[in-house]
Structure formats: structure tokens, C-alpha cells
XYZ file of C-alpha atoms in Angstrom:
508
model
C -24.837 26.888 0.481
C -24.400 25.602 4.040
C -24.924 22.209 5.614
C -28.146 21.310 7.375
C -27.952 22.669 10.907
C -27.357 20.228 13.757
C -30.552 21.418 15.416
C -32.619 20.142 12.477
C -34.078 16.646 12.365
C -32.872 13.909 10.003
C -35.299 11.111 9.152
C -34.312 7.658 7.962
C -36.832 5.356 6.338
C -36.066 1.651 6.472
C -35.003 -0.167 9.635
C -32.660 -2.673 8.016
C -28.889 -2.778 8.364
C -28.292 0.181 6.054
C -31.027 2.312 7.590
C -29.702 1.647 11.073
C -26.186 2.556 9.970
C -27.239 5.841 8.385
C -29.311 6.708 11.459
C -26.256 6.098 13.658
C -24.087 8.357 11.497
C -26.588 11.250 11.615
C -27.202 10.721 15.331
C -23.535 10.868 16.311
C -23.140 13.953 14.129
C -25.510 15.710 16.535
C -28.909 15.566 14.815
C -32.236 14.520 16.231
C -33.080 11.372 14.270
C -36.448 9.811 13.477
C -36.372 6.208 12.257
C -39.421 4.950 10.352
C -40.325 1.562 8.918
C -43.528 0.285 7.336
C -43.608 -2.185 10.242
C -43.508 0.023 13.380
C -42.138 -2.759 15.573
C -39.073 -3.044 13.313
C -38.415 0.671 13.728
C -38.663 0.407 17.524
C -36.281 -2.563 17.524
C -33.884 -0.685 15.243
C -33.756 2.224 17.697
C -32.668 -0.154 20.439
C -30.110 -1.733 18.134
C -28.561 1.634 17.308
C -28.474 2.629 20.976
C -26.780 -0.694 21.706
C -24.121 0.058 19.103
C -23.552 3.481 20.653
C -23.112 1.813 24.035
C -20.485 -0.510 22.572
C -18.591 2.541 21.352
C -18.523 3.784 24.939
C -17.282 0.412 26.169
C -14.470 0.513 23.601
C -13.475 4.023 24.648
C -14.462 5.580 21.332
C -17.284 7.724 22.716
C -17.804 9.636 25.951
C -20.594 8.565 28.291
C -22.150 12.030 28.181
C -22.223 11.975 24.362
C -23.878 8.556 24.358
C -26.515 9.605 26.876
C -27.256 12.711 24.842
C -27.503 10.692 21.623
C -30.005 8.320 23.206
C -32.340 11.237 23.890
C -32.241 12.331 20.235
C -33.182 9.007 18.610
C -36.809 7.974 18.295
C -38.945 5.801 16.078
C -41.882 7.254 14.151
C -45.143 5.320 14.027
C -46.344 7.022 10.845
C -44.895 9.111 8.034
C -46.483 12.206 9.577
C -44.035 11.781 12.436
C -41.306 12.883 10.021
C -42.856 16.294 9.358
C -40.057 18.218 11.096
C -37.257 16.573 9.113
C -34.901 18.780 7.120
C -33.495 15.697 5.368
C -35.172 12.355 4.712
C -32.989 9.438 3.582
C -34.743 6.350 2.235
C -33.111 2.913 2.569
C -35.880 0.472 1.655
C -36.363 -2.281 -0.924
C -34.807 -1.674 -4.375
C -38.118 -1.322 -6.194
C -38.910 1.730 -8.317
C -42.659 1.583 -7.749
C -42.383 1.241 -3.971
C -39.852 4.040 -3.680
C -41.790 6.464 -5.897
C -44.956 5.856 -3.909
C -43.059 6.583 -0.701
C -41.585 9.871 -1.908
C -44.912 11.018 -3.325
C -46.399 10.533 0.138
C -43.466 12.312 1.786
C -44.030 15.439 -0.303
C -47.302 15.945 1.534
C -45.620 15.575 4.926
C -42.298 17.419 5.041
C -41.662 21.148 4.713
C -40.931 22.715 1.289
C -37.246 23.205 2.143
C -36.624 19.591 3.201
C -34.274 17.487 1.111
C -35.409 14.044 -0.044
C -32.702 11.449 -0.673
C -32.535 7.836 -1.769
C -29.778 5.435 -0.773
C -30.293 3.337 -3.905
C -27.209 1.689 -5.353
C -28.672 0.657 -8.693
C -31.839 2.567 -9.579
C -32.030 5.821 -11.506
C -32.327 8.882 -9.288
C -33.942 10.695 -12.208
C -36.612 8.018 -12.576
C -37.344 7.978 -8.849
C -37.916 11.753 -8.909
C -40.310 11.588 -11.866
C -43.792 12.638 -10.845
C -42.709 14.601 -7.779
C -44.100 18.106 -7.490
C -40.653 19.395 -6.458
C -38.024 17.104 -8.018
C -35.306 19.729 -7.558
C -34.853 18.786 -3.920
C -34.492 15.071 -4.671
C -31.084 13.389 -4.958
C -29.143 10.240 -4.182
C -27.028 9.729 -1.073
C -25.416 6.343 -1.605
C -23.760 5.179 1.610
C -21.615 2.057 1.657
C -22.197 -0.769 4.098
C -21.429 -0.624 7.000
C -22.319 3.057 6.923
C -20.788 3.973 10.317
C -17.389 2.581 9.243
C -17.007 3.233 5.529
C -16.283 6.890 4.740
C -17.509 7.140 1.138
C -20.871 8.641 0.155
C -21.832 9.177 -3.486
C -23.878 12.370 -3.791
C -25.894 11.750 -6.942
C -27.645 14.505 -8.884
C -30.579 13.432 -11.021
C -31.625 15.224 -14.185
C -33.925 17.546 -12.209
C -31.852 17.926 -9.022
C -31.237 21.547 -8.066
C -27.459 22.174 -7.781
C -28.088 24.027 -4.520
C -29.807 20.955 -3.060
C -26.912 18.714 -4.094
C -24.408 21.133 -2.593
C -26.359 21.328 0.682
C -26.433 17.541 0.886
C -22.720 17.346 0.048
C -21.779 19.785 2.807
C -24.057 18.020 5.269
C -22.470 14.626 4.665
C -19.016 16.208 4.796
C -19.928 17.666 8.188
C -20.853 14.181 9.359
C -17.239 13.122 8.929
C -17.809 11.285 5.660
C -15.984 11.693 2.347
C -18.597 12.668 -0.240
C -18.023 12.581 -3.995
C -20.203 14.307 -6.564
C -21.731 12.179 -9.280
C -24.245 12.520 -12.105
C -27.106 10.049 -12.349
C -25.508 7.295 -14.415
C -25.931 3.508 -14.228
C -23.895 2.249 -11.284
C -22.968 5.827 -10.281
C -19.177 5.878 -9.811
C -18.122 2.751 -7.935
C -20.480 0.181 -9.429
C -19.834 1.536 -12.931
C -16.060 1.791 -12.834
C -15.528 -1.449 -10.863
C -17.048 -3.761 -13.499
C -13.700 -4.662 -15.189
C -12.199 -5.787 -11.887
C -14.628 -8.693 -11.951
C -15.197 -9.007 -15.700
C -11.553 -9.314 -16.766
C -10.799 -11.908 -14.111
C -13.797 -13.951 -15.232
C -12.738 -13.524 -18.875
C -9.221 -14.835 -18.179
C -10.818 -17.825 -16.449
C -13.225 -18.426 -19.351
C -10.309 -18.212 -21.792
C -8.599 -21.011 -19.829
C -5.832 -18.614 -18.886
C -5.746 -19.463 -15.186
C -7.834 -20.849 -12.343
C -9.672 -18.582 -9.849
C -7.162 -19.038 -7.019
C -4.255 -18.062 -9.269
C -6.032 -15.029 -10.738
C -6.938 -13.805 -7.249
C -3.372 -14.291 -6.028
C -1.902 -12.365 -8.964
C -4.267 -9.421 -8.487
C -3.485 -9.318 -4.768
C 0.242 -10.018 -4.736
C 1.189 -8.265 -7.967
C -1.629 -5.763 -8.538
C -1.878 -4.648 -4.927
C -5.632 -5.213 -4.630
C -6.748 -6.179 -1.136
C -8.937 -9.060 -2.277
C -9.220 -10.993 -5.509
C -12.467 -10.802 -7.533
C -13.350 -14.480 -7.077
C -12.991 -14.291 -3.315
C -14.748 -10.932 -3.214
C -17.775 -12.011 -5.263
C -18.088 -15.106 -3.060
C -18.272 -12.708 -0.115
C -20.740 -10.341 -1.796
C -22.852 -13.180 -3.191
C -22.665 -14.297 -6.813
C -26.340 -13.501 -7.333
C -25.930 -9.982 -5.950
C -22.772 -9.224 -7.934
C -24.205 -10.611 -11.159
C -27.435 -8.659 -10.674
C -25.477 -5.400 -10.432
C -23.462 -6.309 -13.524
C -26.617 -7.122 -15.484
C -28.306 -3.925 -14.309
C -25.389 -1.790 -15.506
C -25.196 -3.767 -18.779
C -28.916 -3.324 -19.463
C -28.794 0.361 -18.520
C -26.014 0.925 -21.047
C -28.105 -0.747 -23.758
C -26.044 -3.950 -23.452
C -22.752 -2.332 -24.318
C -19.970 -4.929 -24.799
C -17.938 -2.962 -22.267
C -20.200 -4.361 -19.529
C -21.079 -7.822 -20.849
C -21.748 -10.246 -17.956
C -19.841 -13.483 -17.479
C -21.355 -16.758 -18.657
C -19.245 -18.613 -16.071
C -20.752 -16.518 -13.287
C -24.250 -17.080 -14.721
C -23.713 -20.825 -14.523
C -22.535 -20.476 -10.943
C -25.723 -18.620 -10.011
C -27.875 -21.138 -11.853
C -26.196 -23.931 -9.918
C -27.006 -22.212 -6.620
C -23.338 -21.736 -5.808
C -23.754 -18.221 -4.493
C -20.625 -17.989 -2.371
C -20.127 -18.032 1.362
C -23.837 -17.804 2.136
C -24.576 -21.033 0.254
C -21.422 -22.866 1.306
C -19.908 -22.901 -2.183
C -19.156 -20.350 -4.877
C -15.962 -20.143 -6.859
C -14.432 -21.756 -3.774
C -15.812 -24.249 -1.205
C -16.754 -23.010 2.275
C -18.067 -26.129 3.994
C -16.507 -26.969 7.332
C -13.134 -28.534 6.748
C -12.968 -27.523 3.083
C -9.529 -26.478 1.906
C -9.144 -23.354 -0.196
C -7.489 -24.088 -3.561
C -3.876 -22.944 -3.781
C -2.694 -20.699 -6.625
C -0.414 -22.174 -9.244
C 3.190 -21.510 -8.288
C 6.049 -22.575 -10.536
C 8.747 -24.883 -9.224
C 12.323 -23.620 -8.743
C 14.399 -22.749 -11.784
C 17.933 -21.432 -12.184
C 18.220 -17.686 -12.732
C 20.229 -16.367 -15.683
C 23.606 -14.960 -14.720
C 23.283 -12.025 -17.095
C 20.636 -10.252 -19.195
C 20.405 -7.289 -21.544
C 17.756 -4.620 -21.046
C 16.782 -3.359 -24.485
C 15.039 0.020 -24.593
C 12.975 1.691 -21.865
C 10.967 -0.806 -19.803
C 8.614 1.996 -18.762
C 6.487 0.895 -15.776
C 8.895 -2.021 -15.221
C 12.113 0.036 -15.388
C 12.940 -0.715 -11.740
C 13.519 -4.352 -12.696
C 16.993 -3.396 -13.927
C 17.908 -2.225 -10.432
C 16.324 -5.274 -8.800
C 18.248 -7.651 -11.044
C 21.555 -5.956 -10.299
C 20.793 -6.017 -6.575
C 20.089 -9.755 -6.885
C 23.462 -10.366 -8.505
C 22.338 -10.663 -12.125
C 24.650 -8.801 -14.491
C 22.673 -6.243 -16.508
C 23.724 -4.647 -19.772
C 21.524 -1.847 -21.078
C 21.051 -0.639 -24.624
C 18.775 2.177 -25.642
C 17.987 0.951 -29.144
C 14.943 -1.205 -29.885
C 12.790 -3.036 -27.392
C 11.459 -2.664 -24.875
C 12.270 -6.127 -23.524
C 14.742 -8.092 -21.440
C 16.997 -10.247 -23.594
C 17.609 -13.608 -21.909
C 20.789 -15.680 -22.433
C 18.984 -18.266 -24.541
C 17.994 -15.497 -26.991
C 14.377 -15.441 -25.786
C 12.754 -12.176 -24.765
C 10.905 -11.174 -21.584
C 8.268 -8.521 -22.407
C 5.854 -6.493 -20.284
C 2.219 -7.299 -21.077
C 1.106 -5.113 -23.987
C -2.120 -6.684 -25.222
C -0.407 -9.005 -27.692
C 0.122 -12.762 -27.394
C 3.268 -14.832 -27.084
C 2.286 -17.086 -29.979
C 2.811 -14.179 -32.389
C 6.551 -14.146 -31.775
C 9.454 -16.553 -32.110
C 10.391 -16.918 -28.450
C 8.701 -14.507 -26.062
C 7.536 -14.746 -22.463
C 5.236 -11.988 -21.225
C 5.232 -10.754 -17.624
C 2.332 -8.970 -15.968
C 2.030 -5.446 -14.621
C 2.731 -4.885 -10.919
C 1.705 -2.045 -8.650
C 5.245 -2.054 -7.260
C 7.770 -4.504 -8.689
C 9.984 -4.103 -5.653
C 7.222 -4.899 -3.189
C 5.287 -7.458 -5.273
C 5.488 -11.004 -3.935
C 4.145 -12.750 -7.039
C 4.534 -12.213 -10.780
C 2.519 -13.843 -13.556
C 4.208 -15.030 -16.750
C 2.534 -16.187 -19.952
C 3.933 -18.204 -22.823
C 2.666 -20.150 -25.819
C 3.251 -23.753 -26.778
C 5.925 -22.490 -29.180
C 7.946 -20.761 -26.475
C 11.133 -22.670 -25.770
C 11.415 -24.476 -22.458
C 14.728 -22.731 -21.826
C 13.261 -19.249 -22.256
C 10.368 -19.974 -19.919
C 12.691 -21.539 -17.338
C 15.042 -18.534 -17.489
C 12.113 -16.147 -17.061
C 10.782 -18.082 -14.078
C 14.240 -18.308 -12.518
C 14.858 -14.599 -13.014
C 11.793 -13.523 -11.024
C 12.405 -16.190 -8.403
C 15.890 -14.739 -7.979
C 14.177 -11.397 -7.270
C 12.267 -13.057 -4.416
C 8.952 -13.467 -6.254
C 6.633 -16.417 -6.492
C 5.854 -17.075 -10.143
C 2.520 -18.120 -11.647
C 2.643 -19.271 -15.265
C -0.692 -18.654 -16.986
C -2.038 -19.250 -20.484
C -1.253 -17.084 -23.486
C -4.028 -14.527 -22.915
C -3.523 -11.012 -24.322
C -3.041 -8.370 -21.638
C -2.603 -11.057 -18.966
C -4.392 -10.314 -15.647
C -3.351 -7.120 -13.857
C -2.479 -5.200 -17.030
C -5.794 -5.707 -18.839
C -7.765 -5.041 -15.639
C -5.977 -1.755 -14.957
C -6.212 -0.665 -18.610
C -9.981 -1.208 -18.597
C -10.376 0.671 -15.305
C -8.444 3.582 -16.809
C -10.553 3.540 -19.969
C -13.916 3.493 -18.170
C -12.730 6.327 -15.931
C -11.592 8.478 -18.850
C -14.941 7.918 -20.552
C -16.942 8.704 -17.408
C -14.997 11.893 -16.743
C -15.399 13.041 -20.350
C -19.151 12.480 -20.093
C -19.436 14.591 -16.947
C -20.245 11.719 -14.607
C -17.646 12.820 -12.061
C -14.244 14.435 -11.851
C -11.126 12.287 -12.126
C -10.308 13.186 -8.531
C -13.722 12.045 -7.299
C -13.464 8.796 -9.261
C -10.087 8.070 -7.695
C -11.419 8.883 -4.223
C -14.481 6.704 -4.764
C -12.486 3.697 -5.957
C -9.924 3.934 -3.169
C -12.490 4.381 -0.394
C -15.456 2.498 -1.834
C -13.695 -0.672 -2.977
C -10.258 -0.247 -1.426
C -8.232 -0.074 -4.652
C -4.509 0.558 -4.159
C -4.624 3.447 -6.655
C -7.419 5.308 -8.363
C -7.644 4.707 -12.132
C -6.493 8.243 -12.933
C -3.526 7.746 -10.621
C -2.702 4.522 -12.470
C -2.889 6.437 -15.768
C -0.510 9.129 -14.547
C 1.927 6.528 -13.283
C 1.880 4.303 -16.362
C 2.109 7.024 -18.977
C -0.278 8.685 -21.392
C -0.248 5.985 -24.092
C 0.110 2.828 -22.007
C -3.575 1.947 -21.529
C -4.575 3.074 -25.025
C -1.883 0.985 -26.714
C -2.657 -2.119 -24.659
C -6.404 -1.895 -25.315
C -5.822 -1.208 -29.007
C -3.812 -4.412 -29.252
C -6.437 -6.298 -27.247
C -9.206 -5.003 -29.491
C -7.360 -6.294 -32.561
C -7.117 -9.758 -31.018
C -10.540 -9.818 -29.333
C -12.797 -7.782 -31.669
C -16.347 -6.897 -30.755
C -15.998 -3.573 -28.988
C -15.264 -4.654 -25.441
C -11.648 -3.532 -25.603
C -11.970 -0.701 -28.116
C -10.321 2.306 -26.433
C -12.750 5.128 -25.778
C -12.480 8.432 -27.616
C -11.824 10.024 -24.226
C -8.760 7.845 -23.678
C -7.535 8.639 -27.187
C -7.860 12.383 -26.524
C -6.245 12.063 -23.110
C -3.040 10.919 -24.784
C -2.935 14.088 -26.864
C -3.780 16.359 -23.947
C -0.973 14.869 -21.853
C 1.397 15.214 -24.804
C 1.352 19.001 -25.006
C 4.780 20.566 -24.578
C 5.620 23.585 -22.468
C 4.651 25.984 -25.270
C 1.186 24.430 -25.417
C 1.758 22.911 -28.849
C 0.997 19.291 -29.561
C 3.973 17.016 -30.032
C 4.648 16.522 -33.722
C 2.396 19.396 -34.782
C 3.706 21.350 -37.774
């Protein structure tokens, strides 16, 4: 199946920001583009806006004058739907309303040719439901571009229940030919990105609701330790609390209110208070002129221990032994027991595992990092029973390694670790259910929301049992199903544990 030929027309319905962006992408890929809106004047204005953007590309040296002049001749507005009759592909980017969209596509079926593809840019509605009632639902699919469409490379190519595989493949190859990075996806609530991304927000909000840490500290830990470009509190303020919560509630409702996707009461209260983020002047953080952004909690200076003992294999944190030696801390290693770092005061420093500090005599937990060498901040958690000496030694140790230290409450799984474990679990479940391949999920999360690693990449790096064990411990301490590891994650541990002869480890 080949891509739609450049000589064929692409139609875009909806003259808003997204429609304009999609029109620009198709136009610069070489197609003749027809832009339609229910208000003709908006379509005419959108044409001029797109041409203006093309001109700015010329001014910046990103496009040749001849290419821009040629593009201007291929972009026109359509006064009526009948003006889209020659289109080989129609992409809809109008209001997120099932009734309005279905009425539009029903009308389009009487206009375009039998071989034309019909696509919706919806980010939250069911592609299958939108196709219901069409005479030829096989040619209908989702093409979910991300805003701004000319800049962001990802496009989710969504197949509904009735979508013909050949139609999906033709759309995939067409978008690929436009210079985008398409990923294949089944019609599931949230598709890939909006489904898998829920824990990035939900776990941060949960830590806040559990009085584990304030928003500024949680954001800083996820950025400076987890490697995420933006923290969830800052990001949802940018998106709009009402918009982000609406997506969360839509996914939650679509999954029959599964505890895996339960919305945040704290975010609900924010929306009810009208604190919607940047657009309202206040969200999690204040944005009025002159307002100061809250600073993350950073521990004061403490003395580092002169020597420690590394007990057992620290797994994802194994590089800490090298970092401590490089910093001048004497390290003794023993392979029996653990894993933990034995501090001079007899307290233990343990990588977050889904348990709580209060369960043990004298334990400080430290959070997961994308790269312990490059991380600039580390979170520690301790209970009221943890000795002051142990906590001070733990703080001093990481400060000696050049890290800022944030001490948070005794929440199981801490911040980065529980977030990454949940991302891994939702990905394993989605892949097992045929939503998308692990590779496409990773691509979508890296390109769609700028994650430092895809969830499957995290899983490979952390080890086959890491996420399962952490979530199992979390589920024991926070029962209700939210943290119960999926069957897919359970099986993944066994699949990764096969030896070279293909036999399961421990099998008789």
C-alpha cells in the first residue's frame, strides 16, 4: 500500500490552530490543500495565516522563495463541503463533539470519491463511535496530530473497530512521507500518549495529597532526578487544569472508572476554585505580575560520612559506589544481603522499593534517578522514627556527590520510582492488549510528551522484576487496585527470565 500521491488534494476541515497547522504540513509536503470551515470567512482568514507562516519560514531561511510561491498557489479555502470533492484525504479538526463530527462525516460521504480516506484529529473521542453509521466505515480512521502540528513530529494513526488495515497503512505511509513520525494504535481511550501519560500527573498529585511533598519539590525531583523536561504541576498549569482534568476524567470513565486512572481530588478543587493555571493567573503556582515561583525544598548542608559499606547489588543505583569513591568516601562492598548502603551510624540507605521507612528500625529511602551521575537533585524519605544521625549522614552523602537533596515524607515508592513503575505497568498492559507495540509506545512518549526514556526502555534498563516488585509492595500498602501489577507485567518478568536454552529459570 502506497502513500497518497502528491498530485492528489488534501482537505482540512476546521480553521482553528490545529486545522491551520495540519494544512501547513500537507501543503509543504507538496499537496494541493483545501481548507474548509463552517464559517467561510474563518477559512479565508486561515489561508492567509498559513501563507504568512510560510513567508516567515522564507525569512528565517528555512524555505526557498520558489517553494513558498508554489505553495501559495496550492492553498485555497472552500466555501462549501462540495468544494472538497476532489480530496483523496479529508482530515477533520473541529469541536470535540460526537454528534457534530458524525454529522459532518455523514455529509462528506456524499461528497468525496469512494477511494478517499476520512480522518479525525480527535484526541479523546472514540474513532469507532465516530465511524458508526457511515456507509463505508473501513476508510475512516484517526490521525491525531500534536500541537503545534508543523513542529511536533508525532502522529498517532488510530484504527477503529471497522477501519480497513489497508486504509490505515495508506494513511501511515502518507504521514510518514510528510516528514512526520507516525505510530500505529488501536482505538482505545486516550490512544497511546493520553493513556500512558496518566501516571505522570496522577502519582505526583497523589504524593502531594499524601502530604509527601509540595508541588515545587515534586516538580524539581522529577526534572532533576527523573530527567523529565517539565514537572507535572508546571505542565498542567501550562496545559490548563480544566483541560488536563477533563482528559483524565474521560480516560477514567472510558475504562469504567478503573482505579488505575482515578482523578485527583486536589486537582478537582483547583478547577472548582477557578485556578486553571497560566491562563487564569493562578494554578498550582501563581502567575500574576511580580509573583515569585515557590522554591523546592532543599536540605541544608550536612557532613558526609567518611566511609560506607555497600551491601548486595544496588541494581539501578550500582553506579553510586563509583561516585562515592570518586568523591573520597571509602567504600567497602559485600555481596551478602542487602541491597542497601550501610551508614556509619548503623542506619541503612535503601533505593525506593514501594515500602515505607516506618517499617524498619533505621532506614532512609532514596529515589530513582534517570542517571545518578548526571542527576542534580535526589529525594530522600524517612519516618519520624528514623534517627537524626542516619538522615543527616544520608543527606551529607548525596551532597558530597554534588547533589541537592530534597527530604520528603514517608510515602511508599517516593516520586520518580512510583511514577516510572506505573508508566511501565500501563505500557505492558497496553502492549499485551494489542493497543500498540512497545516500540511505538516508546516513540510516542518520547516525541509526544518529551519523556527522557520510553517506558519499555525504562523496563529494560531497570530489570525484569523491578517495576513488578515495587508495585506489589505499593499495592500491599495502598490497597484498592490502583497499584496492583498487571498480568502483562507479571508475565513480562517470566518472558525476560528465559535462559539461552529457552527454559524458564527455576523450571524443573
